[in-house]
Tab-separated table of C-alpha atoms in Angstrom:
chain	number	residue	atom	x	y	z
A	1	MET	CA	88.564	101.699	115.322
A	2	SER	CA	86.625	98.356	114.647
A	3	SER	CA	86.697	95.050	115.167
A	4	THR	CA	85.646	92.249	113.306
A	5	PRO	CA	85.543	88.453	113.467
A	6	HIS	CA	88.357	88.164	111.188
A	7	GLN	CA	91.209	89.223	113.676
A	8	MET	CA	91.143	91.323	116.766
A	9	THR	CA	93.599	94.384	116.466
A	10	THR	CA	93.858	97.847	117.914
A	11	ASN	CA	93.632	101.217	116.023
A	12	CYS	CA	93.466	105.243	116.207
A	13	PRO	CA	92.351	107.385	116.864
A	14	THR	CA	89.352	105.625	118.577
A	15	ARG	CA	91.026	103.485	120.830
A	16	SER	CA	89.796	100.277	119.864
A	17	THR	CA	90.165	96.799	118.338
A	18	THR	CA	90.019	96.463	115.042
A	19	LYS	CA	91.246	93.693	111.807
A	20	ARG	CA	93.532	94.687	109.259
A	21	ARG	CA	91.982	92.741	106.786
A	22	PRO	CA	92.471	88.997	106.049
A	23	ASN	CA	91.498	86.547	108.783
A	24	PRO	CA	93.484	83.913	110.704
A	25	LEU	CA	90.682	82.793	113.099
A	26	SER	CA	87.807	82.844	110.467
A	27	THR	CA	90.086	81.020	107.816
A	28	GLN	CA	91.442	78.523	110.559
A	29	TYR	CA	87.889	77.928	111.532
A	30	LEU	CA	86.947	77.722	108.081
A	31	TRP	CA	89.454	74.566	107.113
A	32	ASP	CA	88.650	73.165	110.763
A	33	ARG	CA	84.850	73.276	109.790
A	34	ILE	CA	85.480	71.715	106.319
A	35	SER	CA	87.887	69.621	107.010
A	36	GLU	CA	85.207	67.964	109.990
A	37	ASP	CA	82.632	67.670	107.310
A	38	LEU	CA	85.152	65.884	104.895
A	39	GLY	CA	86.492	63.792	107.630
A	40	TYR	CA	90.197	65.046	106.898
A	41	ASN	CA	92.898	65.157	109.983
A	42	GLY	CA	95.662	65.499	107.574
A	43	SER	CA	97.224	67.893	109.803
A	44	LYS	CA	97.097	65.587	112.576
A	45	ARG	CA	99.059	62.466	110.993
A	46	SER	CA	102.670	62.391	112.164
A	47	GLU	CA	103.571	61.915	107.717
A	48	CYS	CA	101.929	65.980	107.324
A	49	GLY	CA	105.699	66.833	106.723
A	50	ASN	CA	106.549	63.940	104.649
A	51	THR	CA	107.199	65.352	101.160
A	52	SER	CA	108.231	62.068	99.572
A	53	LEU	CA	104.445	60.792	100.137
A	54	PRO	CA	102.238	61.479	97.385
A	55	PRO	CA	99.868	64.492	97.644
A	56	ASP	CA	96.615	63.781	99.667
A	57	PRO	CA	93.790	64.499	97.351
A	58	LEU	CA	91.605	65.289	100.098
A	59	GLN	CA	93.780	67.556	101.860
A	60	LYS	CA	93.756	69.674	98.489
A	61	GLU	CA	89.924	69.387	98.258
A	62	VAL	CA	90.190	71.251	101.535
A	63	GLU	CA	92.572	73.632	100.529
A	64	THR	CA	90.351	74.413	97.507
A	65	LEU	CA	87.128	74.578	99.424
A	66	THR	CA	88.446	77.074	101.922
A	67	ALA	CA	90.136	79.137	99.439
A	68	HIS	CA	87.094	79.464	97.482
A	69	TRP	CA	84.572	80.054	100.490
A	70	ASN	CA	87.037	82.715	101.466
A	71	LEU	CA	86.497	84.092	98.168
A	72	TYR	CA	82.732	84.162	98.134
A	73	ILE	CA	82.758	85.622	101.584
A	74	ASN	CA	85.021	88.165	100.888
A	75	LEU	CA	83.509	89.358	97.342
A	76	GLY	CA	80.236	89.277	99.065
A	77	GLY	CA	80.942	91.706	101.887
A	78	PHE	CA	83.310	94.006	99.921
A	79	SER	CA	80.854	94.343	96.810
A	80	VAL	CA	78.119	95.741	99.069
A	81	GLY	CA	81.049	97.970	100.897
A	82	LEU	CA	82.132	99.418	97.574
A	83	LEU	CA	78.511	100.883	97.252
A	84	VAL	CA	78.213	102.410	101.007
A	85	VAL	CA	81.782	103.613	101.696
A	86	PRO	CA	82.040	106.440	99.041
A	87	LEU	CA	78.568	107.610	100.625
A	88	LEU	CA	79.526	107.567	104.016
A	89	GLY	CA	83.022	109.185	103.354
A	90	SER	CA	82.237	112.054	101.376
A	91	TRP	CA	79.242	112.628	103.536
A	92	SER	CA	81.479	113.244	106.450
A	93	ASP	CA	82.903	115.637	104.857
A	94	PHE	CA	79.400	117.620	105.585
A	95	ALA	CA	78.493	115.663	108.791
A	96	GLY	CA	81.725	115.070	110.227
A	97	ARG	CA	83.711	112.228	110.427
A	98	ARG	CA	82.486	110.673	114.151
A	99	PRO	CA	79.311	109.251	112.123
A	100	VAL	CA	81.736	107.447	109.949
A	101	LEU	CA	83.696	105.621	112.900
A	102	ILE	CA	80.831	104.800	114.926
A	103	PHE	CA	77.746	103.419	112.524
A	104	PRO	CA	80.274	100.799	110.694
A	105	ASN	CA	81.528	99.435	114.375
A	106	LEU	CA	78.063	98.638	115.254
A	107	GLY	CA	77.559	97.134	111.850
A	108	LEU	CA	80.977	94.947	112.608
A	109	ALA	CA	79.406	94.226	116.095
A	110	LEU	CA	76.233	92.779	113.927
A	111	GLN	CA	78.575	90.525	111.798
A	112	ALA	CA	80.168	89.164	115.207
A	113	VAL	CA	76.956	87.835	116.396
A	114	VAL	CA	76.343	86.347	113.217
A	115	TYR	CA	79.322	84.452	113.332
A	116	LEU	CA	79.174	83.543	117.112
A	117	VAL	CA	75.240	82.024	115.980
A	118	VAL	CA	77.271	80.173	113.792
A	119	MET	CA	80.046	78.514	115.480
A	120	TYR	CA	77.118	78.059	118.848
A	121	LEU	CA	74.757	76.235	116.170
A	122	LYS	CA	77.675	74.573	114.003
A	123	LEU	CA	75.315	76.406	111.167
A	124	PRO	CA	77.059	76.115	107.513
A	125	VAL	CA	79.721	78.189	106.386
A	126	VAL	CA	77.765	79.985	103.970
A	127	TYR	CA	76.037	81.984	106.986
A	128	PHE	CA	79.295	83.636	107.270
A	129	LEU	CA	78.627	85.334	103.853
A	130	LEU	CA	75.103	86.904	105.437
A	131	GLY	CA	77.148	88.291	108.323
A	132	ARG	CA	79.908	89.863	105.929
A	133	LEU	CA	76.601	91.625	103.892
A	134	LEU	CA	75.435	92.748	107.378
A	135	GLY	CA	79.084	94.506	108.148
A	136	GLY	CA	79.524	95.521	104.285
A	137	LEU	CA	76.016	97.383	104.504
A	138	SER	CA	77.371	99.351	107.573
A	139	GLY	CA	80.610	100.509	105.468
A	140	ASP	CA	82.508	97.777	106.930
A	141	PHE	CA	86.185	98.553	108.258
A	142	ASN	CA	86.985	100.629	104.563
A	143	ALA	CA	84.406	103.180	105.589
A	144	ILE	CA	86.220	103.459	109.495
A	145	LEU	CA	89.483	103.824	107.513
A	146	ALA	CA	88.268	106.315	105.203
A	147	GLY	CA	87.230	108.379	108.484
A	148	CYS	CA	90.424	107.710	110.578
A	149	PHE	CA	92.629	108.716	107.380
A	150	ALA	CA	90.529	111.609	106.620
A	151	TYR	CA	90.937	112.620	110.242
A	152	VAL	CA	94.375	112.828	110.629
A	153	ALA	CA	94.795	114.701	107.356
A	154	ASP	CA	92.235	117.427	108.883
A	155	THR	CA	94.623	117.292	112.180
A	156	SER	CA	98.286	117.507	110.346
A	157	ASP	CA	100.543	119.512	107.972
A	158	ARG	CA	101.772	118.696	104.818
A	159	ARG	CA	105.249	118.149	106.034
A	160	SER	CA	104.211	115.680	109.090
A	161	ARG	CA	101.437	113.845	107.088
A	162	THR	CA	103.610	111.131	105.778
A	163	PHE	CA	105.022	110.275	109.156
A	164	ARG	CA	101.406	110.467	110.729
A	165	VAL	CA	99.758	108.151	108.463
A	166	ALA	CA	102.489	105.824	108.501
A	167	ILE	CA	101.966	105.952	112.624
A	168	LEU	CA	98.204	105.280	111.947
A	169	GLU	CA	99.302	102.146	109.657
A	170	ALA	CA	101.431	100.936	112.309
A	171	CYS	CA	98.599	101.106	115.369
A	172	LEU	CA	97.145	98.466	113.022
A	173	GLY	CA	100.305	96.441	112.709
A	174	LEU	CA	100.722	96.556	116.287
A	175	SER	CA	97.264	95.510	117.141
A	176	GLY	CA	97.242	93.057	114.618
A	177	MET	CA	100.530	91.339	115.957
A	178	LEU	CA	99.220	91.248	119.586
A	179	ALA	CA	96.025	89.681	118.348
A	180	SER	CA	97.442	87.170	116.083
A	181	ILE	CA	99.549	85.889	119.158
A	182	ILE	CA	97.141	86.204	121.735
A	183	GLY	CA	94.303	84.898	119.139
A	184	GLY	CA	96.199	81.698	118.406
A	185	GLN	CA	97.024	80.832	121.852
A	186	TRP	CA	93.407	81.609	122.870
A	187	ARG	CA	92.046	79.408	120.036
A	188	GLN	CA	94.189	76.657	120.928
A	189	ALA	CA	93.078	76.562	124.362
A	190	GLN	CA	89.572	77.440	124.252
A	191	GLY	CA	88.503	76.935	120.719
A	192	TYR	CA	86.539	80.052	118.422
A	193	ILE	CA	84.163	81.244	120.461
A	194	ASN	CA	85.805	83.243	122.805
A	195	PRO	CA	87.767	85.372	120.962
A	196	PHE	CA	85.010	86.173	118.825
A	197	TRP	CA	83.137	87.315	121.879
A	198	LEU	CA	85.853	89.388	122.235
A	199	VAL	CA	85.700	90.727	119.124
A	200	LEU	CA	81.878	91.937	119.429
A	201	ALA	CA	82.830	93.382	122.889
A	202	THR	CA	85.348	95.872	121.506
A	203	ASN	CA	83.397	97.003	118.327
A	204	LEU	CA	80.658	97.728	120.855
A	205	ALA	CA	83.736	99.777	123.320
A	206	SER	CA	84.899	101.600	120.200
A	207	ALA	CA	82.096	102.786	119.050
A	208	LEU	CA	80.849	103.894	122.663
A	209	TYR	CA	84.196	105.317	123.041
A	210	THR	CA	83.932	107.494	119.884
A	211	TYR	CA	80.965	108.555	120.651
A	212	LEU	CA	82.094	110.002	124.146
A	213	PHE	CA	85.391	111.020	123.677
A	214	VAL	CA	86.442	111.676	119.846
A	215	CYS	CA	86.500	115.516	119.187
A	216	GLU	CA	85.171	116.384	115.723
A	217	SER	CA	87.614	117.875	113.262
A	218	VAL	CA	85.189	119.210	110.449
A	219	SER	CA	82.674	121.906	110.391
A	220	GLN	CA	79.020	120.262	110.563
A	221	VAL	CA	76.364	121.269	108.155
A	222	PRO	CA	73.284	120.114	109.928
A	223	THR	CA	71.247	120.106	106.396
A	224	ALA	CA	74.076	117.275	105.122
A	225	LYS	CA	71.746	114.443	103.771
A	226	LEU	CA	73.441	110.744	104.002
A	227	PHE	CA	71.041	109.795	101.118
A	228	SER	CA	72.342	111.871	98.156
A	229	THR	CA	73.954	111.380	94.910
A	230	HIS	CA	76.073	114.242	95.442
A	231	HIS	CA	78.539	112.299	97.532
A	232	HIS	CA	78.913	109.860	94.906
A	233	LYS	CA	79.460	112.836	92.172
A	234	ALA	CA	82.094	114.534	94.650
A	235	VAL	CA	84.092	111.246	94.239
A	236	TRP	CA	83.849	111.282	90.344
A	237	HIS	CA	84.411	114.799	90.431
A	238	LEU	CA	87.449	113.946	92.176
A	239	TYR	CA	88.908	111.920	89.656
A	240	SER	CA	87.626	113.705	86.542
A	241	THR	CA	88.955	116.881	87.130
A	242	GLY	CA	91.859	116.617	89.202
A	243	GLY	CA	89.924	118.215	92.161
A	244	SER	CA	89.981	122.265	93.227
A	245	SER	CA	93.575	121.904	93.674
A	246	ASN	CA	94.119	121.098	89.930
A	247	GLU	CA	92.992	124.386	88.407
A	248	SER	CA	96.746	125.353	87.572
A	249	GLY	CA	98.457	122.037	87.385
A	250	GLY	CA	96.980	120.748	84.176
A	251	GLY	CA	96.931	117.432	83.257
A	252	PHE	CA	99.715	115.965	84.851
A	253	HIS	CA	97.889	116.731	88.133
A	254	ARG	CA	95.060	114.765	86.839
A	255	CYS	CA	97.543	111.802	85.927
A	256	LYS	CA	99.354	111.894	88.987
A	257	LEU	CA	96.021	111.206	91.082
A	258	TRP	CA	95.468	108.503	88.700
A	259	LEU	CA	98.750	106.814	88.615
A	260	TYR	CA	99.205	107.094	92.512
A	261	THR	CA	95.854	105.684	93.180
A	262	LEU	CA	96.787	102.498	90.222
A	263	CYS	CA	100.123	102.192	92.032
A	264	PHE	CA	97.868	101.900	95.505
A	265	PHE	CA	95.784	99.631	94.447
A	266	LEU	CA	98.319	97.208	93.256
A	267	VAL	CA	100.305	97.578	96.409
A	268	VAL	CA	97.046	96.934	98.730
A	269	MET	CA	96.133	94.421	96.200
A	270	VAL	CA	98.928	92.143	96.655
A	271	HIS	CA	99.144	92.993	100.478
A	272	PHE	CA	95.388	91.846	101.378
A	273	GLY	CA	95.283	89.222	98.398
A	274	VAL	CA	97.994	87.000	99.893
A	275	ARG	CA	97.151	87.446	103.352
A	276	ASP	CA	94.692	84.559	103.405
A	277	LEU	CA	97.266	82.425	101.353
A	278	TYR	CA	99.615	82.245	104.135
A	279	ILE	CA	97.456	80.497	106.542
A	280	LEU	CA	96.546	77.964	103.811
A	281	TYR	CA	100.097	77.647	102.891
A	282	GLU	CA	101.335	77.108	106.093
A	283	LEU	CA	98.318	74.763	107.306
A	284	SER	CA	99.205	72.233	104.867
A	285	THR	CA	102.332	70.272	103.769
A	286	PRO	CA	105.227	70.649	104.126
A	287	LEU	CA	105.109	73.422	106.630
A	288	CYS	CA	101.323	71.752	108.673
A	289	TRP	CA	101.639	74.486	111.173
A	290	GLY	CA	99.436	74.656	113.861
A	291	SER	CA	97.596	77.513	115.532
A	292	GLU	CA	100.260	78.576	117.744
A	293	LEU	CA	102.736	79.106	114.823
A	294	ILE	CA	100.332	80.579	112.713
A	295	GLY	CA	99.792	83.068	115.325
A	296	PHE	CA	103.328	83.508	115.773
A	297	GLY	CA	103.528	84.028	111.826
A	298	SER	CA	100.926	86.518	111.795
A	299	ALA	CA	102.484	88.709	114.620
A	300	ALA	CA	105.694	88.554	112.287
A	301	LEU	CA	103.868	89.555	109.525
A	302	ASN	CA	102.480	92.324	111.581
A	303	LEU	CA	105.544	93.147	113.389
A	304	GLY	CA	106.372	94.713	109.533
A	305	TYR	CA	103.889	97.492	110.654
A	306	LEU	CA	106.341	98.865	113.220
A	307	THR	CA	109.630	98.056	111.599
A	308	SER	CA	108.478	99.726	108.464
A	309	LEU	CA	107.428	102.926	110.514
A	310	LEU	CA	110.847	102.881	112.060
A	311	GLY	CA	112.439	102.396	108.719
A	312	LEU	CA	110.365	105.553	107.366
A	313	LYS	CA	111.267	107.759	110.151
A	314	ILE	CA	115.032	107.103	109.524
A	315	MET	CA	114.782	106.964	105.974
A	316	GLN	CA	112.985	110.367	105.633
A	317	CYS	CA	116.033	111.887	107.144
A	318	CYS	CA	117.902	111.212	103.710
A	319	LEU	CA	115.452	110.277	100.807
A	320	GLU	CA	112.459	111.891	99.421
A	321	ASP	CA	109.008	110.140	100.407
A	322	SER	CA	109.073	108.414	96.715
A	323	TRP	CA	112.525	106.971	97.169
A	324	VAL	CA	111.177	105.298	100.671
A	325	ALA	CA	108.602	103.945	99.080
A	326	LEU	CA	110.732	102.166	96.589
A	327	VAL	CA	112.889	100.714	99.207
A	328	GLY	CA	109.742	99.263	100.640
A	329	LEU	CA	108.494	97.756	97.630
A	330	ALA	CA	111.791	96.181	97.227
A	331	SER	CA	111.746	94.430	100.668
A	332	ASN	CA	108.177	93.309	99.811
A	333	ILE	CA	109.004	91.656	96.735
A	334	ILE	CA	112.386	90.141	98.451
A	335	GLY	CA	110.127	88.718	100.766
A	336	LEU	CA	107.242	87.354	98.660
A	337	ILE	CA	109.800	85.321	96.494
A	338	VAL	CA	111.435	83.772	99.507
A	339	PHE	CA	107.612	82.968	100.631
A	340	SER	CA	107.467	81.206	97.073
A	341	VAL	CA	110.013	78.758	97.958
A	342	ALA	CA	109.628	77.982	101.552
A	343	ASP	CA	109.492	74.581	102.545
A	344	THR	CA	110.425	74.909	106.182
A	345	THR	CA	109.416	76.429	109.444
A	346	GLU	CA	113.032	78.597	108.814
A	347	LEU	CA	112.606	79.690	105.425
A	348	MET	CA	109.263	80.772	106.458
A	349	PHE	CA	110.394	83.023	108.939
A	350	THR	CA	113.145	84.420	106.946
A	351	GLY	CA	110.825	85.267	104.271
A	352	TYR	CA	108.870	87.815	107.157
A	353	GLY	CA	111.657	89.062	108.219
A	354	LEU	CA	112.940	90.253	104.806
A	355	SER	CA	109.586	91.686	104.204
A	356	PHE	CA	110.533	94.222	107.052
A	357	LEU	CA	109.510	97.143	105.391
A	358	PHE	CA	106.873	95.969	103.296
A	359	MET	CA	104.401	98.796	104.577
A	360	THR	CA	106.786	102.296	103.965
A	361	SER	CA	104.828	102.007	100.393
A	362	THR	CA	101.158	102.660	101.466
A	363	PRO	CA	101.612	105.799	103.818
A	364	VAL	CA	103.628	107.388	101.470
A	365	LEU	CA	100.832	106.956	98.365
A	366	ARG	CA	98.137	107.726	101.137
A	367	SER	CA	100.350	111.076	101.811
A	368	LYS	CA	100.846	111.789	98.185
A	369	LEU	CA	96.969	111.641	97.253
A	370	SER	CA	96.149	113.802	100.306
A	371	LYS	CA	98.527	116.242	99.243
A	372	LEU	CA	97.313	116.483	95.477
A	373	VAL	CA	93.588	117.618	96.915
A	374	ASP	CA	92.149	120.449	98.387
A	375	PRO	CA	91.564	120.391	102.526
A	376	SER	CA	87.572	120.611	101.846
A	377	GLU	CA	88.097	117.319	99.548
A	378	GLN	CA	89.644	114.854	101.830
A	379	GLY	CA	86.722	113.058	103.153
A	380	ALA	CA	85.829	112.567	98.925
A	381	LEU	CA	89.618	111.627	98.662
A	382	PHE	CA	89.660	109.011	101.324
A	383	ALA	CA	86.309	107.979	100.241
A	384	SER	CA	87.852	106.727	96.941
A	385	VAL	CA	90.857	105.252	98.648
A	386	ALA	CA	88.354	103.217	100.500
A	387	CYS	CA	86.592	102.074	97.613
A	388	VAL	CA	90.116	101.387	95.789
A	389	GLU	CA	90.413	99.360	99.280
A	390	SER	CA	87.317	97.384	98.725
A	391	LEU	CA	88.151	97.219	94.991
A	392	CYS	CA	91.803	95.196	95.815
A	393	PHE	CA	89.941	93.067	98.380
A	394	LEU	CA	87.340	91.998	95.400
A	395	VAL	CA	90.306	91.357	93.004
A	396	GLY	CA	92.979	90.323	95.247
A	397	SER	CA	90.272	87.457	96.813
A	398	GLY	CA	89.325	86.600	93.215
A	399	ILE	CA	92.812	86.290	91.538
A	400	PHE	CA	95.027	84.831	94.603
A	401	ASN	CA	91.786	82.408	96.374
A	402	SER	CA	91.594	81.546	92.841
A	403	LEU	CA	95.178	81.071	91.490
A	404	TYR	CA	96.312	79.155	94.674
A	405	PRO	CA	94.265	76.007	93.961
A	406	ALA	CA	94.972	76.127	90.310
A	407	THR	CA	98.500	76.060	90.923
A	408	LEU	CA	98.794	73.566	93.601
A	409	HIS	CA	99.914	71.064	91.507
A	410	PHE	CA	103.093	72.556	89.746
A	411	MET	CA	104.330	74.683	92.129
A	412	LYS	CA	102.582	75.474	95.658
A	413	GLY	CA	104.193	78.894	96.286
A	414	PHE	CA	103.338	80.216	92.471
A	415	PRO	CA	100.934	83.046	93.781
A	416	PHE	CA	103.611	84.674	95.928
A	417	LEU	CA	105.643	84.960	93.144
A	418	PHE	CA	103.215	86.283	90.916
A	419	ALA	CA	102.592	88.869	93.658
A	420	ALA	CA	106.082	89.876	93.788
A	421	ILE	CA	105.611	90.138	89.995
A	422	ILE	CA	102.896	92.661	90.154
A	423	LEU	CA	104.784	94.863	92.555
A	424	LEU	CA	107.427	95.804	89.586
A	425	ILE	CA	104.533	97.770	88.329
A	426	PRO	CA	104.068	100.429	91.015
A	427	VAL	CA	108.033	100.519	91.178
A	428	GLY	CA	108.109	101.705	87.331
A	429	ILE	CA	105.543	104.222	87.959
A	430	ILE	CA	106.479	105.626	90.887
A	431	GLY	CA	110.391	105.931	90.316
A	432	THR	CA	109.416	107.516	86.827
A	433	LEU	CA	106.943	109.842	88.515
A	434	GLN	CA	109.780	111.426	90.871
A	435	CYS	CA	112.020	111.545	88.240
A	436	LEU	CA	109.725	113.973	86.504
A	437	ASP	CA	108.823	115.756	89.590
A	438	GLN	CA	112.697	116.556	90.004
A	439	ARG	CA	113.443	117.373	86.460
A	440	ARG	CA	110.382	119.667	86.844
A	441	ASN	CA	111.504	121.905	90.147
A	442	HIS	CA	114.843	121.565	88.237
A	443	ALA	CA	113.386	123.709	85.494
A	444	ASP	CA	111.334	125.860	87.826
A	445	SER	CA	114.262	126.585	89.841
A	446	THR	CA	116.656	127.410	86.866
A	447	VAL	CA	113.715	129.896	85.250
A	448	SER	CA	113.252	131.607	88.411
C-alpha cells in the first residue's frame, strides 16, 4: 500500500512498500544530524560500552533531543491525520476502497520528497515536521490501513476473518523485516538519501498499481461527497449506539465495542510507543549498536509478525480467539521485561525472541470489532479504528518519548517495564469478556 520515509515495507492488497510505523532510518538520521550539530561522536568512541565511565552529558542531550523531535514530528503528522482519516474511511463505504488506497500514497510520496530535500540541502530537522503534516493531510498510513482492513472484511466471511486479518498484519511484518535489513546495510554503504528515493518510487508505484489492478469491493454511490459531516457522524453513531447490529444486543453489545476498542488502543499504543525507543536504546550505551545491528534488531522484531501468524493458525485449532490474544499478550509482556534490563546484545536479542507471539492480539481484536458491526458499517468501523491508531501514536509518542529521557538517570529500560504493566489491562478485559461470553453461551444452550 504505501511507503514512507520512515521505513520501507511491503503490504497487501496493493503489493506496495509501506511503513509499519516507527522509523529506524529517520530516527537514525535525527540522531546523526543532532549529534553532528552538537559535536557528539560517542557511538564511535572505544569506551562507548564501558559502563564504569561516568555518563556522557552530551550523549544524554542527543538522546533527549532525538526523542523530543520524534515526539514533535509524530504529533504533528498524526494530529492532522486524526481529522482526515475518519473522513476518508467512512467515505469509502460509499465511494469505494480504491480512492482511499490511492490518495494517501500520493501524500506520502510528497512527504518523501520533502524528506529528500531536507537531506540534500541539510535543512534544519524542523522541516521533517512539514513533510509529516503533508502526509497527515492525505490520511497518512492510517487511511491506507483503514482501507485495507475494510477491504479484507468485505471479501472474507466471519469464520476466516481473524486469520485473513493476521495475514495482512504478517505482510507488514515480512516487508518490515526485509526493509530493516536492507535499509541498515544500504544506509551504512551509501547513506540515507538513496533508500529514501526508493521510498518515493514505491509510493508512486503503489498508487499506480492500485489504480490499474485492484478491484473495487463495494458498490459505489456516484453522488457520494467527500467533504460532508455525514462521515464523521457515521463514526460517532457507531460508538454511541453500537451500530445497526446492536438492535437486539442491548447495552452489553455496545459495551463490548468500547472495551475491545480500549484494549486495541492500549496494545497498539504500547507497540508503537516503544518502537522508537528501541532505536535510541540500541544506539546508546551500553549496547552502542551500529546501523547494521539496528537493522538486524528491527528485522528480528518484524519477524514476530510471521511467527505470530504461524502461532495464531496453530492455536486457533484448539483455542478460542480470546485465549490466543492472551497468549500473545503474555509473550509481549515477557519480552518487554527482558528489554527493560537488557545490557548486552545477547540479552536484547533474547527479548526479541521471547516476543515471537506479540502480534497475535491485534488481528484478534480487529476481527472481534469487525464482527460486532454490519457489513455496511465496515468502512466507518475501520475508520474509527484507524483514528484510534492515530491517537495511539499521539499518546504513545507523547508518553514514551517523554518518559525515556526523564528516566535515564535511574533506569534506562523503565519505559519498557512501564509498557509491560500497561498490557496487563487488556489481559484483564479480554479474559473477563471471554468468561462472560462463555457463561452467556452456556446459559443460552441450557435454555434451548
